[in-house]
Structure formats: C-alpha cells, structure tokens
Coordinates of C-alpha atoms in Angstrom, one line a residue:
M1 CA -0.2 0.2 0.0
K2 CA 1.3 3.2 -0.9
K3 CA 2.1 5.7 1.6
I4 CA -0.6 8.2 0.4
N5 CA -3.9 8.8 1.4
Y6 CA -6.7 7.2 -0.3
I7 CA -10.4 8.2 -0.7
G8 CA -11.8 7.1 2.3
L9 CA -8.9 7.2 4.9
L10 CA -9.5 8.8 7.7
L11 CA -6.9 11.6 9.1
I12 CA -6.7 14.1 11.5
V13 CA -5.0 17.4 10.1
M14 CA -3.0 19.9 12.7
V15 CA -2.3 22.6 10.6
F16 CA 0.1 25.1 11.8
S17 CA -1.0 28.3 9.7
A18 CA -4.7 29.3 9.6
C19 CA -4.6 28.6 5.6
D20 CA -5.9 25.3 4.4
L21 CA -2.8 23.6 2.4
D22 CA -4.4 20.6 2.4
Q23 CA -5.5 19.6 -1.8
Y24 CA -5.9 15.7 -1.0
P25 CA -8.8 13.8 0.6
Y26 CA -9.6 13.6 4.1
S27 CA -11.6 13.9 6.6
E28 CA -11.9 15.6 10.2
V29 CA -12.6 14.0 13.2
A30 CA -12.3 15.0 17.1
A31 CA -8.6 13.5 17.8
D32 CA -9.6 13.0 21.4
K33 CA -12.4 10.4 19.7
Y34 CA -10.6 9.2 17.2
V35 CA -7.0 8.0 18.2
K36 CA -7.7 4.8 20.1
D37 CA -5.6 2.2 19.5
A38 CA -2.2 1.8 16.8
S39 CA -4.4 1.3 13.0
S40 CA -6.0 5.2 14.1
V41 CA -2.1 6.4 14.5
N42 CA -1.2 4.7 11.5
N43 CA -4.0 6.5 10.0
L44 CA -2.4 9.7 10.8
V45 CA 1.2 8.4 9.8
L46 CA -0.2 8.0 6.8
G47 CA -1.6 11.4 6.6
C48 CA 2.0 13.0 7.4
Y49 CA 3.0 10.9 4.3
N50 CA -0.2 12.4 2.3
S51 CA 1.1 15.9 3.4
L52 CA 4.3 15.5 1.4
H53 CA 2.4 16.3 -1.7
D54 CA 1.5 20.0 -0.7
V55 CA 5.3 20.6 -0.2
M56 CA 6.8 19.0 -3.4
Y57 CA 4.1 21.2 -5.4
Y58 CA 6.3 24.2 -5.2
E59 CA 9.7 22.4 -3.7
W60 CA 11.4 22.1 -7.2
A61 CA 10.5 26.4 -7.8
M62 CA 12.4 26.8 -4.0
T63 CA 15.2 24.5 -5.7
E64 CA 15.7 23.9 -9.6
L65 CA 14.4 27.4 -10.7
R66 CA 16.6 28.9 -7.9
S67 CA 20.0 26.5 -10.0
D68 CA 21.4 26.9 -13.5
N69 CA 19.1 24.2 -14.0
G70 CA 15.7 25.0 -14.5
R71 CA 14.3 28.3 -15.6
M72 CA 10.9 30.2 -16.8
Y73 CA 9.8 29.5 -20.1
A74 CA 9.4 32.7 -21.9
A75 CA 10.0 36.3 -21.6
G76 CA 7.7 39.1 -21.7
S77 CA 4.7 38.1 -20.1
S78 CA 3.1 40.2 -17.1
S79 CA 1.1 37.6 -15.5
N80 CA 1.0 37.5 -11.9
T81 CA 2.2 34.0 -12.3
T82 CA 4.9 34.9 -14.4
R83 CA 5.7 37.6 -12.1
L84 CA 6.3 34.4 -9.2
V85 CA 8.4 32.2 -11.7
E86 CA 10.6 35.4 -12.5
Q87 CA 11.4 36.4 -8.7
L88 CA 12.6 32.9 -8.1
D89 CA 14.3 32.4 -11.5
Q90 CA 16.3 35.8 -11.2
G91 CA 16.5 36.2 -7.5
T92 CA 14.3 38.9 -6.8
I93 CA 12.1 37.3 -4.3
V94 CA 10.0 39.4 -2.3
P95 CA 8.4 38.9 1.1
E96 CA 4.8 38.4 -0.5
N97 CA 5.4 36.1 -3.4
E98 CA 2.8 33.4 -2.7
W99 CA 4.3 30.6 -3.6
V100 CA 7.5 31.0 -1.1
E101 CA 4.5 31.2 1.5
T102 CA 2.7 28.8 0.3
Y103 CA 5.8 26.2 0.4
W104 CA 6.4 27.4 4.3
N105 CA 3.5 26.7 5.3
A106 CA 3.2 23.7 3.7
C107 CA 6.4 22.1 5.5
Y108 CA 5.1 23.9 9.0
A109 CA 1.6 21.8 8.0
T110 CA 3.8 18.5 7.8
I111 CA 5.5 19.0 10.7
A112 CA 2.3 20.0 12.8
R113 CA 1.1 16.4 11.4
V114 CA 4.0 14.8 12.8
N115 CA 3.7 16.7 16.4
N116 CA 0.2 15.4 16.3
V117 CA 1.3 11.4 15.8
I118 CA 3.8 11.7 18.5
S119 CA 1.5 12.9 20.8
Y120 CA -1.0 9.6 20.7
L121 CA 2.3 7.2 20.2
D122 CA 1.2 6.6 23.9
V123 CA -1.5 4.4 22.8
V124 CA 0.4 1.8 20.2
T125 CA 0.9 -1.1 22.7
D126 CA 3.2 -2.9 20.5
E127 CA 6.8 -1.8 20.7
T128 CA 8.2 -2.5 17.8
L129 CA 5.4 -1.0 15.8
R130 CA 5.7 1.8 18.4
N131 CA 8.7 2.6 17.3
Q132 CA 8.2 2.2 13.8
Y133 CA 5.5 5.4 13.5
E134 CA 8.0 7.1 16.1
G135 CA 10.6 6.2 13.4
E136 CA 8.8 7.5 10.1
V137 CA 7.7 10.7 11.3
L138 CA 10.9 11.9 13.3
F139 CA 12.2 11.4 9.5
L140 CA 9.7 13.4 7.8
R141 CA 10.0 15.9 10.6
S142 CA 14.3 16.0 10.1
L143 CA 13.8 16.0 6.3
E144 CA 11.1 19.4 6.4
Y145 CA 13.6 20.9 9.0
F146 CA 16.2 20.5 7.1
N147 CA 14.9 21.8 3.9
L148 CA 13.8 24.9 5.8
V149 CA 16.7 25.4 7.6
R150 CA 18.7 25.5 4.5
L151 CA 16.0 28.0 2.4
W152 CA 15.6 30.3 5.2
G153 CA 18.6 29.9 7.9
P154 CA 16.7 30.6 11.3
V155 CA 13.4 28.8 11.3
F156 CA 10.7 28.1 13.8
I157 CA 10.8 24.8 16.2
V158 CA 7.9 23.5 16.9
T159 CA 8.2 20.1 18.2
S160 CA 4.6 19.7 20.1
K161 CA 1.1 21.5 19.9
V162 CA 1.3 25.4 20.2
P163 CA -1.5 27.9 20.9
S164 CA -1.9 30.1 18.9
E165 CA -1.4 32.8 21.7
V166 CA 2.3 31.2 21.8
A167 CA 2.8 30.6 18.4
R168 CA 2.1 34.5 17.9
D169 CA 4.9 35.7 19.9
M170 CA 7.9 32.9 18.7
Q171 CA 11.2 33.6 17.9
R172 CA 13.1 32.3 15.3
S173 CA 15.7 29.4 16.5
T174 CA 19.7 29.7 15.4
V175 CA 20.9 27.4 12.6
D176 CA 22.6 25.5 15.3
E177 CA 19.7 25.1 16.9
V178 CA 17.4 23.6 14.1
Y179 CA 20.4 21.3 12.8
A180 CA 20.0 20.1 16.9
L181 CA 17.2 19.0 15.9
I182 CA 17.2 17.3 13.3
E183 CA 20.5 15.9 13.9
G184 CA 19.2 14.4 17.6
D185 CA 16.1 13.1 15.8
L186 CA 17.6 11.3 12.9
E187 CA 20.6 10.2 15.3
N188 CA 17.6 8.3 17.7
I189 CA 16.3 6.8 15.0
V190 CA 19.7 5.2 13.5
N191 CA 21.6 4.6 16.7
N192 CA 17.8 2.5 18.2
E193 CA 16.9 1.1 15.2
L194 CA 13.4 2.8 15.2
L195 CA 13.0 1.6 11.8
P196 CA 13.3 -1.5 9.9
G197 CA 15.8 -2.6 7.6
K198 CA 14.1 -2.2 4.5
M199 CA 10.4 -1.3 4.0
A200 CA 8.1 -1.8 0.7
D201 CA 7.2 1.8 0.9
G202 CA 8.0 4.9 3.3
A203 CA 10.8 5.7 5.2
D204 CA 13.0 3.0 6.6
L205 CA 16.6 2.6 8.4
N206 CA 18.2 3.1 5.3
A207 CA 16.6 6.1 4.0
A208 CA 17.4 7.8 8.1
K209 CA 21.0 7.0 7.5
A210 CA 21.2 8.5 4.5
L211 CA 19.7 11.5 5.5
L212 CA 21.6 12.1 8.5
A213 CA 24.7 11.5 5.9
K214 CA 23.1 14.4 4.3
V215 CA 22.4 16.9 7.3
Y216 CA 26.2 15.9 8.7
A217 CA 27.7 16.8 5.3
T218 CA 26.0 19.6 5.0
H219 CA 26.7 21.1 8.3
Y220 CA 29.9 20.0 8.9
R221 CA 33.5 20.1 7.1
A222 CA 35.9 17.4 6.5
G223 CA 38.0 16.8 9.7
D224 CA 35.3 16.7 11.8
E225 CA 34.3 13.5 13.4
K226 CA 30.6 13.8 11.9
Y227 CA 31.8 14.7 8.5
A228 CA 33.4 11.5 8.6
R229 CA 30.5 9.9 10.2
A230 CA 28.6 10.9 7.1
A231 CA 30.6 8.8 5.0
R232 CA 30.5 5.6 6.8
L233 CA 26.8 6.0 6.8
C234 CA 27.2 6.2 3.1
K235 CA 29.1 3.1 2.9
E236 CA 27.0 1.1 5.4
V237 CA 23.8 2.8 3.2
L238 CA 25.4 1.3 -0.4
E239 CA 26.5 -1.9 1.6
S240 CA 23.4 -2.9 2.4
E241 CA 21.3 -5.8 0.8
S242 CA 18.1 -3.6 0.4
V243 CA 19.8 -1.7 -2.3
G244 CA 22.2 -4.4 -3.7
N245 CA 25.6 -3.5 -2.3
P246 CA 26.8 -2.5 -6.6
Q247 CA 30.2 -2.6 -7.2
S248 CA 29.8 -1.1 -10.9
G249 CA 27.4 0.4 -13.4
S250 CA 25.9 -2.9 -14.0
D251 CA 24.7 -3.8 -10.7
L252 CA 22.8 -0.4 -10.3
V253 CA 19.3 0.0 -12.5
A254 CA 19.0 1.0 -15.6
Y255 CA 19.0 5.4 -15.5
D256 CA 15.8 4.9 -17.5
K257 CA 13.7 2.2 -15.5
V258 CA 14.9 4.4 -12.0
F259 CA 12.2 6.7 -13.2
D260 CA 9.8 4.1 -15.1
I261 CA 6.0 4.1 -13.9
G262 CA 5.9 0.5 -13.9
N263 CA 9.4 0.1 -12.1
E264 CA 8.1 2.0 -8.7
M265 CA 10.4 2.0 -5.7
N266 CA 13.1 -0.1 -7.2
K267 CA 16.2 -0.8 -5.8
E268 CA 17.8 2.3 -6.7
I269 CA 15.0 4.6 -5.0
I270 CA 15.6 5.3 -1.0
F271 CA 13.0 7.2 -0.3
A272 CA 10.6 8.8 -2.9
V273 CA 6.9 11.1 -2.7
R274 CA 4.3 8.4 -3.8
Y275 CA 1.7 9.6 -6.4
L276 CA -1.3 7.2 -7.6
S277 CA -2.9 7.9 -11.2
G278 CA -6.6 7.0 -10.9
N279 CA -8.9 9.7 -10.1
A280 CA -7.9 9.5 -6.5
G281 CA -7.0 13.1 -5.5
I282 CA -3.2 11.6 -5.1
G283 CA -2.1 11.8 -8.9
S284 CA 1.0 13.8 -9.6
P285 CA 0.6 17.3 -10.8
F286 CA 3.8 17.4 -12.4
G287 CA 3.8 15.9 -16.1
N288 CA 1.2 19.2 -16.6
M289 CA 2.9 21.9 -15.0
F290 CA 6.3 21.1 -16.6
A291 CA 5.0 20.1 -19.9
P292 CA 5.5 22.9 -22.3
V293 CA 2.6 25.1 -23.2
N294 CA 0.2 25.3 -25.6
N295 CA 1.3 21.3 -26.4
G296 CA -2.2 20.4 -28.2
A297 CA -2.1 17.5 -26.1
N298 CA 0.6 16.2 -28.2
V299 CA 2.9 16.4 -24.8
I300 CA 0.5 15.5 -22.5
I301 CA -3.6 15.8 -21.7
G302 CA -4.9 19.4 -20.3
T303 CA -3.6 22.5 -19.5
S304 CA 0.1 22.4 -19.0
S305 CA 2.3 25.5 -17.5
G306 CA 5.7 25.1 -18.8
Y307 CA 7.2 25.8 -15.4
N308 CA 11.1 24.1 -14.9
T309 CA 12.1 24.5 -18.6
P310 CA 15.6 23.0 -18.4
T311 CA 18.3 25.8 -19.2
D312 CA 20.8 25.5 -22.0
N313 CA 23.3 25.4 -19.1
I314 CA 22.1 22.4 -18.3
I315 CA 21.8 20.4 -22.0
A316 CA 25.6 22.3 -22.4
A317 CA 26.9 20.3 -19.5
Y318 CA 25.1 17.1 -20.5
E319 CA 26.4 17.6 -24.1
Q320 CA 30.2 18.3 -22.8
R321 CA 30.1 15.3 -20.5
G322 CA 28.8 12.7 -23.0
A323 CA 29.0 14.6 -26.5
G324 CA 25.9 13.3 -27.9
A325 CA 26.2 9.5 -25.8
D326 CA 24.7 10.5 -22.3
K327 CA 21.9 8.3 -21.4
R328 CA 20.5 10.6 -18.7
L329 CA 19.6 14.1 -21.2
D330 CA 16.9 12.3 -23.0
V331 CA 15.8 10.5 -19.7
N332 CA 15.6 14.3 -18.0
I333 CA 15.6 16.6 -20.8
A334 CA 13.0 16.7 -24.1
Q335 CA 14.4 19.4 -26.9
K336 CA 11.4 18.4 -29.4
Y337 CA 8.1 16.5 -29.2
F338 CA 6.1 15.2 -32.2
N339 CA 2.9 16.9 -33.4
T340 CA 0.8 14.3 -34.6
T341 CA -1.8 16.8 -36.4
T342 CA 1.2 18.0 -38.4
Q343 CA 2.8 14.6 -38.4
T344 CA 5.8 17.1 -38.0
W345 CA 8.4 17.1 -35.1
V346 CA 8.2 20.9 -33.3
T347 CA 11.8 21.8 -32.7
E348 CA 11.7 25.8 -32.2
G349 CA 9.9 27.7 -29.9
N350 CA 8.7 26.3 -26.6
C351 CA 9.3 22.8 -27.3
R352 CA 12.2 22.1 -24.4
Y353 CA 10.7 20.7 -21.4
C354 CA 11.8 18.8 -18.3
K355 CA 10.6 15.0 -19.6
K356 CA 11.3 13.0 -15.9
Y357 CA 8.5 13.4 -14.5
V358 CA 5.9 13.6 -17.7
N359 CA 3.6 10.2 -18.5
P360 CA 0.2 9.2 -19.9
V361 CA -2.8 11.0 -18.0
T362 CA -6.2 11.0 -18.7
T363 CA -7.0 13.7 -16.0
Q364 CA -4.9 16.7 -16.0
Y365 CA -2.6 16.7 -12.8
D366 CA -3.0 12.9 -12.2
G367 CA 0.2 11.4 -13.3
E368 CA 1.5 8.1 -12.0
S369 CA 5.4 9.4 -11.4
D370 CA 6.7 9.5 -7.8
W371 CA 9.6 11.9 -7.3
P372 CA 12.6 10.4 -5.8
V373 CA 14.0 12.3 -2.8
I374 CA 17.2 9.9 -1.9
R375 CA 18.3 7.3 -3.8
V376 CA 21.1 5.1 -4.5
A377 CA 23.3 7.1 -6.8
D378 CA 22.9 10.2 -4.9
I379 CA 24.8 8.7 -2.1
A380 CA 27.1 6.7 -3.9
L381 CA 28.3 10.4 -5.4
L382 CA 28.1 11.7 -2.1
Y383 CA 30.3 9.0 -0.4
A384 CA 33.1 9.5 -3.4
E385 CA 32.8 13.7 -2.3
L386 CA 33.4 13.2 1.5
T387 CA 35.8 10.5 1.4
N388 CA 37.8 12.7 -1.4
E389 CA 37.4 15.7 1.0
I390 CA 39.0 13.5 4.2
S391 CA 41.7 11.6 2.6
G392 CA 42.0 12.8 -1.4
P393 CA 41.0 9.9 -4.8
S394 CA 41.4 6.1 -4.2
A395 CA 40.3 3.2 -5.6
D396 CA 37.3 3.2 -3.3
N397 CA 35.9 6.5 -3.9
L398 CA 36.4 6.1 -7.7
K399 CA 34.5 3.1 -8.1
Y400 CA 31.5 5.0 -6.2
L401 CA 31.8 7.5 -8.6
N402 CA 32.8 5.3 -11.9
M403 CA 29.8 3.2 -11.3
V404 CA 27.7 6.2 -12.2
C405 CA 29.0 6.9 -15.1
E406 CA 28.9 3.6 -16.3
R407 CA 25.3 3.3 -16.1
A408 CA 25.0 6.8 -17.6
G409 CA 27.3 5.6 -20.4
V410 CA 29.7 8.2 -20.2
S411 CA 33.5 7.4 -20.0
T412 CA 34.9 6.6 -16.6
Y413 CA 38.1 8.2 -14.7
T414 CA 41.4 6.7 -13.8
L415 CA 43.4 8.1 -10.6
T416 CA 45.5 9.4 -13.3
D417 CA 42.4 11.2 -14.7
L418 CA 41.7 12.4 -11.2
P419 CA 45.3 12.7 -9.3
G420 CA 44.3 15.9 -6.7
L421 CA 41.6 16.4 -4.4
Y422 CA 40.7 19.6 -6.8
D423 CA 40.4 17.3 -9.6
F424 CA 38.1 14.6 -8.3
R425 CA 35.9 17.3 -6.2
K426 CA 35.4 19.1 -9.8
A427 CA 34.0 15.9 -11.5
V428 CA 32.1 14.5 -8.2
R429 CA 30.3 18.0 -8.5
N430 CA 29.7 17.7 -12.5
E431 CA 28.5 14.2 -12.2
R432 CA 26.0 15.4 -9.6
R433 CA 24.5 18.1 -11.5
L434 CA 23.9 15.6 -14.6
E435 CA 22.7 12.4 -12.5
L436 CA 20.5 14.3 -10.1
A437 CA 19.0 16.7 -12.4
F438 CA 15.5 18.1 -12.0
E439 CA 14.8 15.8 -8.2
N440 CA 15.8 19.3 -6.0
Q441 CA 19.1 18.4 -5.5
R442 CA 21.2 21.0 -7.7
W443 CA 20.0 24.5 -5.2
F444 CA 21.1 22.2 -1.9
D445 CA 24.6 21.0 -3.6
L446 CA 25.5 24.8 -4.6
L447 CA 24.7 26.3 -1.1
R448 CA 26.7 23.5 0.5
W449 CA 29.6 23.9 -1.8
G450 CA 29.6 27.5 -1.3
I451 CA 29.3 28.3 -4.7
A452 CA 25.4 29.1 -4.8
T453 CA 26.2 33.2 -6.1
Q454 CA 28.9 32.1 -8.0
T455 CA 27.5 29.6 -10.4
V456 CA 23.9 31.6 -10.6
N457 CA 25.7 34.6 -11.7
N458 CA 27.8 32.9 -14.5
Y459 CA 24.7 31.0 -15.5
L460 CA 22.6 34.7 -15.7
N461 CA 25.0 36.2 -17.6
S462 CA 25.4 33.5 -20.5
E463 CA 21.7 31.8 -20.6
L464 CA 20.3 32.9 -24.0
L465 CA 17.0 34.1 -22.5
Y466 CA 17.8 36.6 -20.5
T467 CA 18.7 38.8 -23.4
E468 CA 15.3 39.0 -24.6
Y469 CA 14.4 41.2 -21.6
S470 CA 13.2 44.9 -21.7
Y471 CA 15.7 45.1 -18.3
T472 CA 19.1 44.1 -17.1
V473 CA 19.0 40.9 -15.1
N474 CA 21.4 41.6 -12.2
D475 CA 23.9 39.6 -10.6
I476 CA 22.8 37.9 -6.9
E477 CA 24.0 38.7 -3.8
D478 CA 24.9 36.0 -1.0
W479 CA 21.7 36.7 0.7
Q480 CA 19.8 36.2 -1.9
T481 CA 20.9 32.3 -1.6
F482 CA 18.0 32.6 1.5
L483 CA 14.3 32.8 1.1
P484 CA 13.0 36.0 2.9
I485 CA 10.3 35.0 5.9
P486 CA 6.8 35.4 4.3
V487 CA 4.7 38.6 5.1
S488 CA 2.0 36.7 6.3
V489 CA 4.5 35.5 9.4
I490 CA 5.9 38.9 9.9
D491 CA 2.0 40.4 10.2
I492 CA 1.0 37.7 12.9
N493 CA 4.6 39.0 14.7
P494 CA 6.2 41.9 13.7
E495 CA 9.0 41.4 16.3
I496 CA 10.4 38.4 14.1
A497 CA 13.7 39.2 12.7
Q498 CA 13.4 38.9 8.8
N499 CA 16.3 37.6 6.9
T500 CA 18.9 40.2 5.7
G501 CA 18.4 42.2 2.5
Y502 CA 14.1 42.0 2.6

C-alpha cells in the first residue's frame, strides 16, 4: 500500500498556519475521540506522508528554478504567475511571494501533523510498531526542517502542539539549534534502530542513515568527526542488501528504469514521495506543470504550464560530458515533441521541457510518477565526495564515481585522470548535477559547496533567454541565497527578524 492518502482514509489534520493547505481528500474528526489504537495512529502516519504532496508542489521552484538547471519558459508576460516564477528564477524574491509562503506553510503543516502523531504514540501497545511510527514521523520532520534551515536559515522550532497565543510570540531558533533538533531525531532513529531495515513504502533505516549523512555533510566540514561519520553512513547504505551492494554500473538499475512508472520503488529508490493516478486526488501534477504550454495534447492531456524549463546551461553540460552519449539527457530533458496533427517534430519555440515526470494521463494533474528524494546514486556520489574531501582520491571512492558514469554511458575516470583532491572534486560535482537533475538537489548542493552565488551569476550572464528582457537581469548577492520570511508571518508577529536584505 502506498504511503499516501486514499479516498476514504480517515485522517486528522493539525495545521500550523491559518491556511487550509491540504489539497487531497481527508476527513476531520475530533482527535481525542478518534485516536484510540495503533490503527488510528497508522492513519495519522499516512496523513504525514500525504502532506508531502503539498510540500513538493512548489519545492522545485525553491530549488531547481533558483539554480542553473531550470528557468521560466519565456520572457515578456506580465501575468501574476510569471511574476512569481521570474522572482524565483532571477533571485528577486519579495516577502509577498505567494509560492514561497505556500511552501513555508506546507512544510509547517507536515511538521504539525508529525507532532500530532507523536502526542498519541502512547496508545500503540506494540513496542516495535510504536518505534516504527515514531521513526517514520521523526524522519519526515527532520526532512522538512532540513529543507527549511537550508532555504531560510533560522526558523521556528515546533515540536508539540502550540497554542495560537504562544505561536504569535515565538522567535526563530538559530541554525545550530535547528540542526541539533534534526541530528538528534535522526540519531535517535539510527542508533536505536527505530525503523526496519527495509520497507516497501515509506521511510526505513536506510533512508534515515542516508538523510543523516546528508545533514552531517551539510552542517560540518572535513576534519570533523560527524563529517567522517557521514561517509561511514553512506557506505553502510551502499553495502546494504536492500540496495544490492552495487560494485559497478551493471549492478545499478538502468537509468531510464529508475523513473519508469512500471518499475516504482526499485532498489535505486531509498525514499520517494509517492503518487497514484486514477482520479483519487493523489496523482502527480508535475507532468502538466512541466510540459510545454500550448502543446495541443501532443505531450500530455490538459493544461500545461511550461514550468521548470531546462536551461541551455544544463543541456550544454550534458553534451560536454557525453558528446551525445549521456543516457541521462534524454530521460531528463526533451528538446522537441511530435505534433500528431501536422505529423512533424516541433523543434522551435516552446518545445523544451523537463521530461522526467511526464507520463500519459487521462485526467490532467493526475500522473503516476513518484518523486525521488534520496536514491542510491545520490549516496554513492556523496560517499565519493566526502571521502575525497577527507583523504583525497582513492580506488574506493573512484569506484562509486565510476559506477554512476558507467550506467550513464559516459567515460569513466582513472586515478591518473583525477590525481588530486581538486580534480576529483570537480568531477564528482559535475556528475551530481547531471545524475540528479530536476530532483531538487542542485540548489542544495550549490549551497553546501559555497558556490551558489557565483554559479547562478555565471548562468544568468550566459543564458540566452535573458537577452530577450527589456531590462537588465542583475547578479544576485549572497543574502539572496536565503528566502524571505513570508510577510504573513511577519504580520502576525512584527518582532520576528526578517532575513537580511528583505
């Protein structure tokens, strides 16, 4: 059973903000009358997974769109939506941006659901099951706080139900305090093995280890024990039976099959946000969101928005790496589509789109594609990166870099090709971009490497689209790598400190 909310599933929704963010079907009942046993707690856990749909709806805009991977599809429109996309695309975001506010609210709505589950765990008498539920929701809360702290810096820590009069006076916690919460929760899961080693759906022990490794890799630097532990956690995940302990590219799932809707939750996927088509209200919207506008149902049925359009920059990066041989390019990006009416290929104008999540639908915004959050190649490349930063290139970390290259069909490396730390770093960073394109990883990688401002400015100054603007697209500054606290939050409590520059 997918860890998402099916019609008729009884859920309790505890929302942090005043907005009704839940776009998927549920029923509301009084919590104290409903939560009596493990079954009802399980339904609440499912509700936590389900709330990730609202989070993911705009996460691509907070990440891929702000990087050098995705951009708005055209210049010149004066619509409100274009204004929102343009701000995120060019780093000119204002505190009133509705997409930023909606994403913020969705993250805190998930956190509120998690806190609600935790408050009822005592009704679960089976210790193993209680540990699993606790582990699942702590993983989800950690995931949301990890994204919040990377996107906003200091944010509000909420670990229990908060009365409105208290919430109105809350202040943001420091970055270190937020990381302490995240690390503490994930360490609890991993050290006490709250989760099973493998689950068909949802977060398992590998997912928790992988997320903790990513947290350590982001918060610490080479020379710190927790940075070294991040590498060890990656190795534990890679050597686990559930991911197949890959030793070469042939041991990995073929790249096009990783995202195949007929091959969901394959051994490459460590954690994904799951979707189900079939007019149940829980299908993926991204096929319609990302398909080119006015495609006449030649790409997908229904309205298409052309969001997250692949940049010239990312296409050039694929071509430079594989000279036409990189298998990932055709999976991730379409540069044309076939018009069945004219029986011709559309190769000019608005024909490029992010292909990864586009599959046939019978109802618009009702796709089947899951969204991978953590997968094997991500952790293999992270392991290669971390061990290189700790002790330089080796046969061990080269193996994991090369297995990703082998699967992609591009040339592999030798230690002669990558003799020093810098050479290896450059190769693994490039491979992460190409391998994980449009999976909401690029922006976070740029932040972790401390090169977000430089990279985005190089991109803004080279992308052909921006020459069509009637005004100058300006370079961004470091403060613009953080999102503004939504104006609605400041309105509730004017004493809250806004991020610098806004």
